[in-house]
Structures are given as structure tokens and as C-alpha cells.
Short mmCIF file of C-alpha atoms in Angstrom, two decimals:
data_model
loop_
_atom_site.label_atom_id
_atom_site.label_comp_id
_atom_site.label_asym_id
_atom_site.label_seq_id
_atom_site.Cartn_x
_atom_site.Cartn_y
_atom_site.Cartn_z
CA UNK X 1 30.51 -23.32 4.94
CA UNK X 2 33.20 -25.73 5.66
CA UNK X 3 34.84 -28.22 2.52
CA UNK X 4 33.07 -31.29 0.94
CA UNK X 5 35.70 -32.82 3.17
CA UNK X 6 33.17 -32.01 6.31
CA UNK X 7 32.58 -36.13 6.14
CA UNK X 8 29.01 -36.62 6.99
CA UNK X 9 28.37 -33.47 4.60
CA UNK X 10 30.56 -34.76 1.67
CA UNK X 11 29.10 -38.32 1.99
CA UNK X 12 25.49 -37.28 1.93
CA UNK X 13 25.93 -35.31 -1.12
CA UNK X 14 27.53 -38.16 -2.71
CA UNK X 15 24.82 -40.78 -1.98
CA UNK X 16 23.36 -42.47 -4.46
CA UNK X 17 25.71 -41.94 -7.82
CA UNK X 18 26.84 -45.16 -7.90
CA UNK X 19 23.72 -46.33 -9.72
CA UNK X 20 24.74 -44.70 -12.93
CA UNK X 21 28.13 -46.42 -13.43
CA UNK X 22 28.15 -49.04 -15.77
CA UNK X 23 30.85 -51.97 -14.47
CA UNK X 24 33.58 -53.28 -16.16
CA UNK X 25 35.84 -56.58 -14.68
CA UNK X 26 39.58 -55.51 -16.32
CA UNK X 27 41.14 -57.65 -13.70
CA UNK X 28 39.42 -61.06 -14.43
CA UNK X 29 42.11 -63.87 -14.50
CA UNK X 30 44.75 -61.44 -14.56
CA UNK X 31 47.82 -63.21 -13.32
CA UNK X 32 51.76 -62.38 -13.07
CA UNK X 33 50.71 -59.05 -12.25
CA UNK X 34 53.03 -56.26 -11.46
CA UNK X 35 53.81 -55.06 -7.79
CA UNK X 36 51.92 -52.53 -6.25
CA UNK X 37 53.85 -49.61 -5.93
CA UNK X 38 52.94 -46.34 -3.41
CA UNK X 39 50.26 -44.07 -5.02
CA UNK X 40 47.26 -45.01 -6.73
CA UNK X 41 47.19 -45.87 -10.77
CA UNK X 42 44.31 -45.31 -13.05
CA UNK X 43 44.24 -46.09 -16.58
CA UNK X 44 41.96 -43.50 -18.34
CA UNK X 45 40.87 -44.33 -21.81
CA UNK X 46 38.79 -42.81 -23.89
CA UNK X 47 36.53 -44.36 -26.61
CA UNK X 48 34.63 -43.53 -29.59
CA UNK X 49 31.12 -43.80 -28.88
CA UNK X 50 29.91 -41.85 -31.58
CA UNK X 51 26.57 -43.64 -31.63
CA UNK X 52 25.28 -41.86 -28.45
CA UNK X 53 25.99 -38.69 -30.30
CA UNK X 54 22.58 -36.84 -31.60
CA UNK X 55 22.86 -36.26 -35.16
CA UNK X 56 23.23 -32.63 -34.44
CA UNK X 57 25.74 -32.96 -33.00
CA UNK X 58 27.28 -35.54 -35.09
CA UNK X 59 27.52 -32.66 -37.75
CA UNK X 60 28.05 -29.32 -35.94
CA UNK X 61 31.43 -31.33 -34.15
CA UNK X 62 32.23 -33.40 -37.48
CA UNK X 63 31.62 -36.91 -36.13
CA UNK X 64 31.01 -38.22 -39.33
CA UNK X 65 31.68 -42.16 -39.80
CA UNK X 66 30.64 -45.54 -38.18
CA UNK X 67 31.81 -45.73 -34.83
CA UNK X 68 35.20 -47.60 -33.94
CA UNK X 69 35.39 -50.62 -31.10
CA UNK X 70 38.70 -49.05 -30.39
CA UNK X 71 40.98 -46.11 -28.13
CA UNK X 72 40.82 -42.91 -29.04
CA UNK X 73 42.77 -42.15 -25.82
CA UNK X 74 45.15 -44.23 -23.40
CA UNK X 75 46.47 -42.12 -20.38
CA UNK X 76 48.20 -43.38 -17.47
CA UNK X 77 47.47 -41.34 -14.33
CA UNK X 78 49.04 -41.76 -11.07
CA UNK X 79 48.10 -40.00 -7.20
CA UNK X 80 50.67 -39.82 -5.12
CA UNK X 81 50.72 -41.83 -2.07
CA UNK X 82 50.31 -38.30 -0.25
CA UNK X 83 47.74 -37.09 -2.38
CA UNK X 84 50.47 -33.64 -3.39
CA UNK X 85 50.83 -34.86 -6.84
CA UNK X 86 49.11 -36.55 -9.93
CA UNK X 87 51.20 -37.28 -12.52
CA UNK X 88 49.74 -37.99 -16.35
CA UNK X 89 51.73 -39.92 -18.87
CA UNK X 90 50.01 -40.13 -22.21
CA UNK X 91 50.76 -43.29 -24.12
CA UNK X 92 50.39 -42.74 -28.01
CA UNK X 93 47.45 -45.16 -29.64
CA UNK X 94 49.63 -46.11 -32.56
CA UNK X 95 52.22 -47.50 -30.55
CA UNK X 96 53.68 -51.14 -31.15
CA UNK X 97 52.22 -53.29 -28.74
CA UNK X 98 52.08 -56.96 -28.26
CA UNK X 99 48.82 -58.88 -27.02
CA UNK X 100 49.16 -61.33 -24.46
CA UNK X 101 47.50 -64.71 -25.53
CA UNK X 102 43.38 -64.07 -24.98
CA UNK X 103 40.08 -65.35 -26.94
CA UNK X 104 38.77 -62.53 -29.41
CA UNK X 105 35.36 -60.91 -27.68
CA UNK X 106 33.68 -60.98 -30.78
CA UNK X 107 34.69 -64.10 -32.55
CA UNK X 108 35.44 -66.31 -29.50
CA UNK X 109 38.61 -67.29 -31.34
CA UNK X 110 41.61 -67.96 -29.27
CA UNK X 111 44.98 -65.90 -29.83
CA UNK X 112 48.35 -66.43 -29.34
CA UNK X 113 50.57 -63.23 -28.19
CA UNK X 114 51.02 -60.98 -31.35
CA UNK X 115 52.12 -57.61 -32.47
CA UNK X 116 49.10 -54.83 -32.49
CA UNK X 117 48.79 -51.03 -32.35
CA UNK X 118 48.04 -50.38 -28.63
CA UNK X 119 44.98 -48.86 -29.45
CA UNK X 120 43.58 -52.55 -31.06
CA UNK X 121 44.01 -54.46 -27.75
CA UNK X 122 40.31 -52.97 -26.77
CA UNK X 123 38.86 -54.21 -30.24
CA UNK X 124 40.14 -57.35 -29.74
CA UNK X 125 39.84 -58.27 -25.64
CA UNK X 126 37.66 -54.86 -24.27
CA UNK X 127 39.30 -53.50 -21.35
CA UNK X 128 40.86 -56.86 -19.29
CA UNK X 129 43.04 -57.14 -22.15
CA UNK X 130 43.91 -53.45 -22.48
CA UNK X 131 44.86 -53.41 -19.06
CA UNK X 132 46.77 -56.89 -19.57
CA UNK X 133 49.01 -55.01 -22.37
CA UNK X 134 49.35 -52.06 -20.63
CA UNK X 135 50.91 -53.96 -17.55
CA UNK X 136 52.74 -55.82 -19.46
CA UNK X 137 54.47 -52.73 -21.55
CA UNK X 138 54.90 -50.64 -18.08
CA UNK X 139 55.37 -52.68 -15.50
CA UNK X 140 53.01 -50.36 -13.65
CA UNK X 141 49.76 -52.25 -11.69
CA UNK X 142 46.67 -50.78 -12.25
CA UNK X 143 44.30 -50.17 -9.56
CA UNK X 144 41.24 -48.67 -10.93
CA UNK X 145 39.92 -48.93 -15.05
CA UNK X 146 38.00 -45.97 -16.28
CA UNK X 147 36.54 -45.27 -20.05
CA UNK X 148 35.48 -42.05 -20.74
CA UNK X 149 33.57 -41.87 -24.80
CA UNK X 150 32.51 -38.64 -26.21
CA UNK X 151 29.26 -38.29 -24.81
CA UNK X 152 30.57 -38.31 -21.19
CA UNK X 153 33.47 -36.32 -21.98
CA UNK X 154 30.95 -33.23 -23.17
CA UNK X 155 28.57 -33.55 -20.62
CA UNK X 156 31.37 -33.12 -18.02
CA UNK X 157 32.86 -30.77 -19.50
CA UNK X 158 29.43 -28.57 -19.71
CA UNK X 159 28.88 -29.18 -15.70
CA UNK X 160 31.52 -27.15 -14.84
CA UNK X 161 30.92 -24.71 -16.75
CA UNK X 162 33.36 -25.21 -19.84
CA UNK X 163 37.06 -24.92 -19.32
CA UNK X 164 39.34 -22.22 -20.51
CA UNK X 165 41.63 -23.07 -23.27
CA UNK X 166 44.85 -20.37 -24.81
CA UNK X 167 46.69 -20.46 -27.58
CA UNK X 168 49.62 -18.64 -29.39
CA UNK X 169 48.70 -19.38 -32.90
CA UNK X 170 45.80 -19.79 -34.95
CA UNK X 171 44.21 -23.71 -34.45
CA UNK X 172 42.50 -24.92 -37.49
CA UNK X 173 41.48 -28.99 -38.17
CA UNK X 174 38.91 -29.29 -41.13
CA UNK X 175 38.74 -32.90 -40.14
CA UNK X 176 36.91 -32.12 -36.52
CA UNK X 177 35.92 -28.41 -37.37
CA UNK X 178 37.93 -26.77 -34.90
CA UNK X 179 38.78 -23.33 -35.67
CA UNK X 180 40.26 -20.95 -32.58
CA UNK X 181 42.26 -17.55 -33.25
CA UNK X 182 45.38 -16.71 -30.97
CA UNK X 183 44.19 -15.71 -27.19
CA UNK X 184 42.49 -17.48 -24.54
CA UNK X 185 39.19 -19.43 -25.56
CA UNK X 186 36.21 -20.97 -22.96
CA UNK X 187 35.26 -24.38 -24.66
CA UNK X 188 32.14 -25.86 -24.59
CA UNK X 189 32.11 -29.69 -24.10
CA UNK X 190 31.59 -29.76 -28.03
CA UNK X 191 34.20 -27.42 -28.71
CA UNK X 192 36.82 -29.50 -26.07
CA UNK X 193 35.55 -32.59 -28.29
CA UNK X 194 36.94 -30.60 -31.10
CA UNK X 195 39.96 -29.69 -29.58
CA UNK X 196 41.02 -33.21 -27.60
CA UNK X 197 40.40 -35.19 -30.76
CA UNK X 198 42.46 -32.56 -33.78
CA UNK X 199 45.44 -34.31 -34.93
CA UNK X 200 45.62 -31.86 -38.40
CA UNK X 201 46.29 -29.02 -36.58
CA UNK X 202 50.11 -29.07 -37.39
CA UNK X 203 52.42 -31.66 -38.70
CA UNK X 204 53.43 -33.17 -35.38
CA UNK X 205 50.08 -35.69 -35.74
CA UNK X 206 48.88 -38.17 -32.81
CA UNK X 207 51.72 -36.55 -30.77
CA UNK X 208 50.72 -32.92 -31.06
CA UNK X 209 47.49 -34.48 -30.04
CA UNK X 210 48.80 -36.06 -26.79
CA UNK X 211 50.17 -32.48 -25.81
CA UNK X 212 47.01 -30.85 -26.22
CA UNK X 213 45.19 -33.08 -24.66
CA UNK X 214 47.77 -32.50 -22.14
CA UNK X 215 47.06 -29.21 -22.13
CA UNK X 216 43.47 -29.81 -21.45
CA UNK X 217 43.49 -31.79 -18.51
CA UNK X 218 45.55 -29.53 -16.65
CA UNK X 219 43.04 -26.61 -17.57
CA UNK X 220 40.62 -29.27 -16.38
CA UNK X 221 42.59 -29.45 -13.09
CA UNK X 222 43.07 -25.51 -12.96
CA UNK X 223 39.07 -25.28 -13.47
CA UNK X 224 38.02 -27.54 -10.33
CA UNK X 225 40.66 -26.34 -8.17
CA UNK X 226 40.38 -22.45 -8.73
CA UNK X 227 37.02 -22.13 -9.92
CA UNK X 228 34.93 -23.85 -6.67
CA UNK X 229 33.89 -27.04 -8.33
CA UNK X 230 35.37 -28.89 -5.05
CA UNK X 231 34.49 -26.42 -2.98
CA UNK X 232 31.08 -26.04 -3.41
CA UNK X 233 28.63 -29.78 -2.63
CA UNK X 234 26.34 -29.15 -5.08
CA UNK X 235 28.44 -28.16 -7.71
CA UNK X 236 30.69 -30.97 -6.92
CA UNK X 237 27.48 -33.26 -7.11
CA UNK X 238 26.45 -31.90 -10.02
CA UNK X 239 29.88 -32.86 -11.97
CA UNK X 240 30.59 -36.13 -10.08
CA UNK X 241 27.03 -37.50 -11.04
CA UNK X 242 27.35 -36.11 -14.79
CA UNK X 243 30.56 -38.01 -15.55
CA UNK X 244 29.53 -41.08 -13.28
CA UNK X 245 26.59 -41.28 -15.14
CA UNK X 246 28.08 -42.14 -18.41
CA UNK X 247 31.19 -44.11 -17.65
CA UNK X 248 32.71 -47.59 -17.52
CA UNK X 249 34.61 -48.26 -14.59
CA UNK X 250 36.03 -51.31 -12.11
CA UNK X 251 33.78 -52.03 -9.66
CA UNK X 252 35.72 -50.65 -7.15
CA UNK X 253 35.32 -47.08 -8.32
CA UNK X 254 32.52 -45.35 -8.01
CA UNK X 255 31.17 -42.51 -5.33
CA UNK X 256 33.65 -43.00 -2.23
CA UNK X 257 36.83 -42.91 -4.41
CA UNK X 258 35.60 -39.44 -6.13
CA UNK X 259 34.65 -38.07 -2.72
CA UNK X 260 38.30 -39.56 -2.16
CA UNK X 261 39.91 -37.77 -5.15
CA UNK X 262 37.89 -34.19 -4.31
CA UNK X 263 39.07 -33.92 -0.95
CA UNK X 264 42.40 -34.85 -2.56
CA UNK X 265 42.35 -32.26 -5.06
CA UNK X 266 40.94 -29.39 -2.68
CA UNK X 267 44.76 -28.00 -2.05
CA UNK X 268 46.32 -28.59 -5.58
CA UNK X 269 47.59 -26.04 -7.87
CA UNK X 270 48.30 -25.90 -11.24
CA UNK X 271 51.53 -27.13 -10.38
CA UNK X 272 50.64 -30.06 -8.84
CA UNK X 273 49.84 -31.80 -11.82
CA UNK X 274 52.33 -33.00 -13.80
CA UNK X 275 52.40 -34.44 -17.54
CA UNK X 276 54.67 -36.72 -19.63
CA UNK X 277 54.34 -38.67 -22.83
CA UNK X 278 56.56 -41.83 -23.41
CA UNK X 279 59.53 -41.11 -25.26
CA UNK X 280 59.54 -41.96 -28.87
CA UNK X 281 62.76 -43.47 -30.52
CA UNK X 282 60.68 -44.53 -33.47
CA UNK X 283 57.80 -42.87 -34.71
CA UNK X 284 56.72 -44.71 -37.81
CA UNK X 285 57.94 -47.55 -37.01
CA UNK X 286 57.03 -50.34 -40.14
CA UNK X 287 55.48 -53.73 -38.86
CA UNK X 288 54.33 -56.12 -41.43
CA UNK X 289 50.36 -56.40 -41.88
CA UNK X 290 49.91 -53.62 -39.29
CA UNK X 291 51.68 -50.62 -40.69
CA UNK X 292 53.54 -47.72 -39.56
CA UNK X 293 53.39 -47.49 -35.73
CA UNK X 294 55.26 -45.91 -32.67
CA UNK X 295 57.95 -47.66 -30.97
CA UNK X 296 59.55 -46.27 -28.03
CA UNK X 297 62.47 -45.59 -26.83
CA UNK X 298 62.83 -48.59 -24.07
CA UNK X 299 65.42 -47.35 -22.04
CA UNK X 300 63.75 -43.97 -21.97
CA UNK X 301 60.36 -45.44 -21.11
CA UNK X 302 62.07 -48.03 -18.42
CA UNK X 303 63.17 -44.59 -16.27
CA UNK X 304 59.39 -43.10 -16.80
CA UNK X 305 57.63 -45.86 -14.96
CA UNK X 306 59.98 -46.75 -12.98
CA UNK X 307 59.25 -42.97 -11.48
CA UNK X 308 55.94 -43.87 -11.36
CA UNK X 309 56.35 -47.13 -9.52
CA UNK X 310 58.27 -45.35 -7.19
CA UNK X 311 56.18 -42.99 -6.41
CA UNK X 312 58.82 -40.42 -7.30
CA UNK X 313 58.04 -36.93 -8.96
CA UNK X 314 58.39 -36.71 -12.87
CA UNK X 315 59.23 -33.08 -13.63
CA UNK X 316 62.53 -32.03 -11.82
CA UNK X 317 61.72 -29.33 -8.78
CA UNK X 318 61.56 -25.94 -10.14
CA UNK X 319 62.43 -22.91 -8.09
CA UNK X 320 59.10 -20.96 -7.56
CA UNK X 321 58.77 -18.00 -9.47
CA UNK X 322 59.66 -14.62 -7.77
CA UNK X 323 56.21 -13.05 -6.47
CA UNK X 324 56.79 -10.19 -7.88
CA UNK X 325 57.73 -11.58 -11.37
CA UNK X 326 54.38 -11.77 -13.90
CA UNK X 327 53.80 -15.68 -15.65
CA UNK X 328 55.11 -15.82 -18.85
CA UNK X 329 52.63 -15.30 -22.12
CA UNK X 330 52.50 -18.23 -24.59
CA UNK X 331 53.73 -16.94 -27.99
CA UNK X 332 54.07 -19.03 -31.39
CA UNK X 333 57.85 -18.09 -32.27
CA UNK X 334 60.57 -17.89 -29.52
CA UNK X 335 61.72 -14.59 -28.31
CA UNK X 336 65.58 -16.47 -28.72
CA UNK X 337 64.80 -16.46 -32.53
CA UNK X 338 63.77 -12.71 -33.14
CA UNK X 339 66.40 -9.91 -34.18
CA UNK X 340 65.71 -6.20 -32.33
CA UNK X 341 66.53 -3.03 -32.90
CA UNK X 342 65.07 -0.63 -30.54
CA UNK X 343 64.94 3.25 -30.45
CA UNK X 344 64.07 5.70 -28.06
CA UNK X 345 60.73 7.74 -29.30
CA UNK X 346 60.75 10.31 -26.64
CA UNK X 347 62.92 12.69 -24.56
CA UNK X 348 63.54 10.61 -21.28
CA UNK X 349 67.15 9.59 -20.85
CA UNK X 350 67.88 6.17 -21.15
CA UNK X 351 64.62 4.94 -21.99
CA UNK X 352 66.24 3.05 -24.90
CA UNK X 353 68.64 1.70 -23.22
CA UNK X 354 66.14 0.19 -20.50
CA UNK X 355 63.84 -1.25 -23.21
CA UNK X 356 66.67 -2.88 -24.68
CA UNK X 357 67.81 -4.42 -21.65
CA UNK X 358 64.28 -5.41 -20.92
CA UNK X 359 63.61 -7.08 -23.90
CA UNK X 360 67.09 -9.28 -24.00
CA UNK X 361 66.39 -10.51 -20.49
CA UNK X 362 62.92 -12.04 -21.51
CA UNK X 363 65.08 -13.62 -24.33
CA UNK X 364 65.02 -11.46 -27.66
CA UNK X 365 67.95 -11.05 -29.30
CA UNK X 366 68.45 -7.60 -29.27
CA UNK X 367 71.27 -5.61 -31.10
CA UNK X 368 72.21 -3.87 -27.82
CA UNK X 369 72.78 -0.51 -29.31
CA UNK X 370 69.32 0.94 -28.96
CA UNK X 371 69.34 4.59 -30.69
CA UNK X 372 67.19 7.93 -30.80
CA UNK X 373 63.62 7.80 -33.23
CA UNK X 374 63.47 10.13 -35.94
CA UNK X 375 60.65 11.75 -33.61
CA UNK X 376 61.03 12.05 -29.79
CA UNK X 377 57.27 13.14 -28.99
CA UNK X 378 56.01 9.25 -29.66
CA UNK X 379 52.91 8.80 -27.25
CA UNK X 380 52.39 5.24 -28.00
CA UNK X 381 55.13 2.32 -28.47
CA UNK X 382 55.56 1.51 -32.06
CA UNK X 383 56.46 -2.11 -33.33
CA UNK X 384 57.84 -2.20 -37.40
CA UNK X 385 58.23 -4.68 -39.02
CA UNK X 386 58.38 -6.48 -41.79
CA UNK X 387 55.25 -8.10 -43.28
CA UNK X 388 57.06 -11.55 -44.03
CA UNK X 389 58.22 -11.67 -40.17
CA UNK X 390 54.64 -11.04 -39.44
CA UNK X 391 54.35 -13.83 -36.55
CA UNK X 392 57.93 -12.46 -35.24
CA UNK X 393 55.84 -9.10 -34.70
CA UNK X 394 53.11 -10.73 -32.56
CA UNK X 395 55.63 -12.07 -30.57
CA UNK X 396 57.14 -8.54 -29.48
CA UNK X 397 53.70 -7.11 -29.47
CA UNK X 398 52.71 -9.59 -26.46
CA UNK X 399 55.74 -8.96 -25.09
CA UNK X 400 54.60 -5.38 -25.08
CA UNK X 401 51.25 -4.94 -24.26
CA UNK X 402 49.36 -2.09 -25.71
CA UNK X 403 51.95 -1.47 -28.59
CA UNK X 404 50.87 -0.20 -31.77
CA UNK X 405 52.11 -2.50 -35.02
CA UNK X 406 53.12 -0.52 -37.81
CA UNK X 407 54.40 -2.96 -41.32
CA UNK X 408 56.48 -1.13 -43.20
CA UNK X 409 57.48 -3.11 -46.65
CA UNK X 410 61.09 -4.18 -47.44
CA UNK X 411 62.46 -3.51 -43.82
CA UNK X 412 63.66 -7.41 -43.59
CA UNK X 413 63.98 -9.83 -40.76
CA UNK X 414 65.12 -7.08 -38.31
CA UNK X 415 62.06 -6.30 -35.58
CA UNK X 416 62.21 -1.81 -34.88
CA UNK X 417 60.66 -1.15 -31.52
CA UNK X 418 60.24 2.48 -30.91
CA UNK X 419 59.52 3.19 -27.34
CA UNK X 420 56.57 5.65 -26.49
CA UNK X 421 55.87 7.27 -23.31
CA UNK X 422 53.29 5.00 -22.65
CA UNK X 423 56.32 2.21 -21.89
CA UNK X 424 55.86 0.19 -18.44
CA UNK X 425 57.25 -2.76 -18.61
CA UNK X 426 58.40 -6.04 -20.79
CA UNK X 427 55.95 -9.12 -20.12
CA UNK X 428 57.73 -12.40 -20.27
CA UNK X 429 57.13 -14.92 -23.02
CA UNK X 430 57.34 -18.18 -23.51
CA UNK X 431 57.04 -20.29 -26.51
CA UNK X 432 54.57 -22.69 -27.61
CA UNK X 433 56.35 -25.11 -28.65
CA UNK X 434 55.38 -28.82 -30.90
CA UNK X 435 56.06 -31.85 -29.67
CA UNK X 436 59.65 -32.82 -30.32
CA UNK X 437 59.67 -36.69 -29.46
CA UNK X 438 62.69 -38.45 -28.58
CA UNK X 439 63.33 -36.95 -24.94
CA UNK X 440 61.42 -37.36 -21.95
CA UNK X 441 59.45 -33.81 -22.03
CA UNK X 442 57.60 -32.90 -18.61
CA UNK X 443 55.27 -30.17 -18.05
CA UNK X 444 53.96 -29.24 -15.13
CA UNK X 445 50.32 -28.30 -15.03
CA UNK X 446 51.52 -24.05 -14.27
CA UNK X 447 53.25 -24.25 -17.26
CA UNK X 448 50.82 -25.07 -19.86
CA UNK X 449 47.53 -23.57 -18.52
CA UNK X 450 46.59 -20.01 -19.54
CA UNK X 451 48.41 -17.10 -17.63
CA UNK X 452 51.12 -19.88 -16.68
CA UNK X 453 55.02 -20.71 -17.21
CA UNK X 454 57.81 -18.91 -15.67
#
């Protein structure tokens, strides 16, 4: 069978799904717009729509609460002009914002320009003036709108067939229900809900959020690409017509431009995605009668979009990883941070030696004086440790595959690897790390997704 991008093929399937889009005019009597740049801009943001929840589901996913007129999510997300790259920038909802003059959709009342949280512009002018303060933050046009609210976002989701999620620590967020043990995780649209919307998960808030959500779109990306979605018609159809049929978009969107964006998307990788959030200089930033919001760091910001305008890459090129070399394993503490002693459990010369040097390349800090075991007929390597340096353990363990973890009480901070004859190899880790703010962090989509870094 040859690709949805077979034209006649790829437009028949698509017939027809236009009918379920619900239309939005963002760019009524916009003027003093920006200039179009190369590359196409969407702004993706995602509502609350709670309301078209069931209540089932309203209590297995925690969606408690009157629904908000508001942003629950504002990404920016840009295709290159040669349809290689798509670069995401996440824009946090608390940040400080200011409205351009526009009449209040519910009240009819006219308002000057004034200070908001980004995320208020859609109570108070829907999406032309979301798009209006957008513009006017950026300096990046927008070409096409589209709203995505929990319903749509689940459904999607479920078409193709949920979307694989890993993590390095243990996820809880009492507030959504989410709940997820270290490893790698296939979410349900539900259980993405979960995930997308936790900001109690750790103390990094809204902006741990971003990154996860982050995280999710490039497992998103990884899922279509790898897993046939664009390669199969039907399947395709099937996925198109689900999230078509439950969104708000421009009226220029609709069937042709996701035919457009498949046959785009047939050749990307993970690493053809790219992600960024605007840097932070200040994130609870006070504003009277509004309350603590996030102000960025201008200059920082300035250099983001100005990339984007430009059509220019965010993430600097990376030399491709060594065929040969496995992708790093996403661990909760870094390898840079973890003291090891290793010692050689069995009578092969220089086993020690090679396990230390092993382990110090993928980053550990090892004591580089690896010694005999007490025993040298160990079948099986043996990680010690401490109890209290519990999570320091897990890291070796992944870094070692197949170990056996043995706590021993009182042996302090120091990790003892005794190596076994069962010894192959040291996997590379990587950490997981929280959002840090500040800098301008990019990700590429290889880097986050499960089985990925370098």
C-alpha cells in the first residue's frame, strides 16, 4: 500500500470531516499585526470544558468543580517552512499579560489595555483576544487558532490507541488522582487527562506542568510517527475525525491542512520535534488586584521568538548518537551525584576494574579503586546500600540491569557494587530532571520520550 500521501487516496479518506469542526473568527479586526515569518504558527490552547464530561468520569479523573471560561493550556507551535521540524514553546497560564483595549464578551463593557494573567484574556475576549495578546507578547503571527477541552483531548488520545508515558520516580497528584510507579506506563485518554493537568506532583507547580505536558506531546509525536497512525488511511481517519469532531478552530483549518500536517509528519522522528518554555526571570511575580504571576525574562524571551520568526531551529544541533551506543534510561537522581565503591565478586581478572571504568563513564562518581569481594563465586551482581540512599540505589540498579539490591543498615552514603558473573554491560542514564526556570531549556522530542536521550 503506498502513504496517505498517494493524493487521490489521502483526499478521499479525508472527505467529509470538516462538518464536525466548530468555527472560531480569532482574526476579526485584528490590525497592526505581526509579519509573517517562514513556517506555519498555530496557537494550541486547551480549555476546561468539564461540562461535556459524564459524571463518571467527572469522578474516576477528579474533575470536580464548576467549569472555568478560561486556559488550561497556551502552546505555541511552529512547522517549519520545510516541514523537518515543529518546534513547541509552552507559555505558562499565570504569566503577566496585558489586554489590548476590547469589549468584555459577556458584559459588552468596553476595556481599556490592562494587566491580566495570560490565561484571563479568553474569559474576557474568547479566542480573537487571546490571539491579540499573544501577538502582541511574541511578536509571532498566528496563522491557524485551535482549542482543544478535555473531552477532545481523551477521545484522541483513545483513537490511537493510548500513548506511552515513562517515568523515573513515583507520580502522585491527589488533586487529579494520578498515581504512576517508576517505569514506562500506556495512558488512557483519562489517565493522559490526569497526567497533562497534575501540577502537585512536585514543588516546581504550573512549570513542572508545562514539562510534562511537554513530555506528552512528543510521546504523542513518537506514537503517530512509529506506531502507523499516518501510515495507515483508516487509522489516520479514524484519529483526524475524532479530534476534528470536538474542536474549535479558524476557518481555515480543517481536513486539507491535517491531510497537510500527516503527510508532513510521515518522515519525522522523535527528534524532530523540539520543545521550549519561555524563560522565567520572575516567577511570582506580585501585581496588585491580580496576584502572584509569571513574568519573563524579556531579553530571554525576545531571542525565543525571534528563532521562531526566523524560522531557525531552537535546540542547538546535537551530534547523533553512535549506533552502536544504547539511549540513555531516565533515572530520578543523577549518576554525577552518587558515590561508588565497586568490588570484584568473582575470579576473572580485571573485572573490577572494567565495572569501575564503566560506571564513571556513564557519570557515577566512582572511587576508582575497585577491590576483591569477600566471596569470588558471586553469580549475580549485587548492589548495597544504604536504606536512606534508597533512590541513589535505583539509580545504579538501572544502570545495571538485572542486579540484585541488597540494604544493608548503617553502610552510609557510599553505593557497594559487587560484580557477578552475570556482568554485561553499564546502560547509560540520564536524569529526570524539574524544571529549573530562568534559562532557555530545549528538549528535543528523542530526549524526553521513553527509551530516549543520549
Amino acid at each position: 500500500m503506498v502513504v496517505l500521501g498517494s493524493g487521490a487516496v489521502g483526499h478521499a479518506v479525508m472527505t467529509g470531516l470538516d462538518t464536525g469542526i466548530e468555527r472560531v473568527d480569532p482574526f476579526k479586526d485584528m490590525k497592526n499585526r505581526p509579519q509573517a515569518g517562514h513556517g506555519v504558527n498555530f496557537l494550541l490552547v486547551g480549555t476546561d470544558g468539564r461540562d461535556k464530561i459524564t459524571p463518571e468520569e467527572k469522578r474516576e479523573y477528579r474533575l470536580g468543580g464548576a467549569p472555568c471560561r478560561c486556559t488550561d493550556t497556551i502552546m505555541l507551535v511552529h512547522l517549519s517552512a520545510d516541514k523537518e521540524r515543529a518546534s513547541v514553546v509552552s507559555l505558562p497560564r499565570d504569566s503577566y499579560a496585558e489586554v489590548p483595549a476590547h469589549q468584555d464578551l459577556v458584559t459588552g463593557k468596553a476595556h481599556k489595555a490592562h494587566p491580566v494573567k495570560l490565561n484571563a484574556a479568553y474569559a474576557e475576549g474568547g479566542p480573537n483576544l487571546t490571539v491579540r495578546t499573544v501577538e502582541n507578547m511574541t511578536r509571532v503571527k498566528i496563522d491557524h487558532y485551535l482549542e482543544v477541552d478535555f473531552t477532545s483531548f481523551m477521545k484522541t488520545v483513545d483513537a490511537m490507541g493510548g500513548v506511552e508515558i515513562c517515568t523515573a520516580k513515583t507520580m502522585r497528584d491527589s488533586y487529579t488522582g494520578l498515581d504512576l510507579l517508576p517505569g514506562t506506563h500506556r495512558l488512557t485518554g483519562g489517565q493522559a487527562l490526569q497526567y497533562v493537568r497534575s501540577r502537585h506532583v512536585d514543588g516546581a507547580s504550573d512549570l513542572g506542568r508545562m514539562q510534562r505536558q511537554q513530555r506528552f506531546i512528543a510521546a504523542l509525536i513518537k506514537q503517530a510517527t512509529g506506531g502507523g497512525v499516518l501510515l495507515n488511511p483508516v487509522k489516520f481517519k479514524e484519529v483526524s475525525s475524532t479530534l476534528l469532531g470536538s474542536v474549535r478552530a479558524d476557518k481555515d483549518f480543517g481536513s486539507e491542512q491535517m491531510l497537510a500536517l500527516g503527510q508532513a509528519m510521515r518522515d519525522f522522528t522523535p527528534s524532530s520535534s523540539e520543545f521550549a518554555s519561555v524563560p522565567v526571570g520572575d516567577a511570582s511575580y506580585p501585581v496588585k488586584g491580580i496576584g502572584s504571576t509569571v513574568k519573563w525574562d524579556e531579553p530571554k524571551a525576545a531571542k525565543l521568538f525571534e528563532s521562531l520568526r526566523h524560522d531557525r531551529p531552537l535546540a542547538p544541533v546535537r551530534p547523533g548518537r553512535p549506533a552502536n551506543r544504547p539511549a540513555a534510561v531516565p533515572v530520578d537522581v543523577p549518576p554525577q551525584q552518587i558515590r561508588v565503591q565497586v568490588e570484584n565478586g568473582t575470579r576473572i581478572d580485571g573485572l573490577g576494574g572494567r565495572v569501575d571504568e564503566a560506571l564513571r563513564a556513564t557519570g557515577f562518581d566512582t572511587t576508582r579503586a575497585p577491590g576483591n569481594g569477600a566471596s569470588r563465586e558471586v553469580r549475580r551482581t549485587v548492589i548495597a546500600y544504604d536504606p536512606r540512599w534508597d533512590r541513589s540505589a535505583r539509580t545504579v540498579s538501572a544502570a545495571l540491569p538485572g542486579s540484585e539490591l541488597r540494604a544493608v543498615a548503617k553502610q552510609g552514603r557510599t553505593v557497594l557494587v559487587i560484580a557477578g558473573a552475570d556482568y554485561k554491560k553499564v546502560v547509560p542514564v540520564r536524569a529526570e530532571d524539574p524544571y529549573q526556570g530562568g534559562e532557555t531549556t530545549v528538549v528535543t522530542g528523542d530526549q524526553v520520550v521513553c527509551g530516549g536521550g543520549s
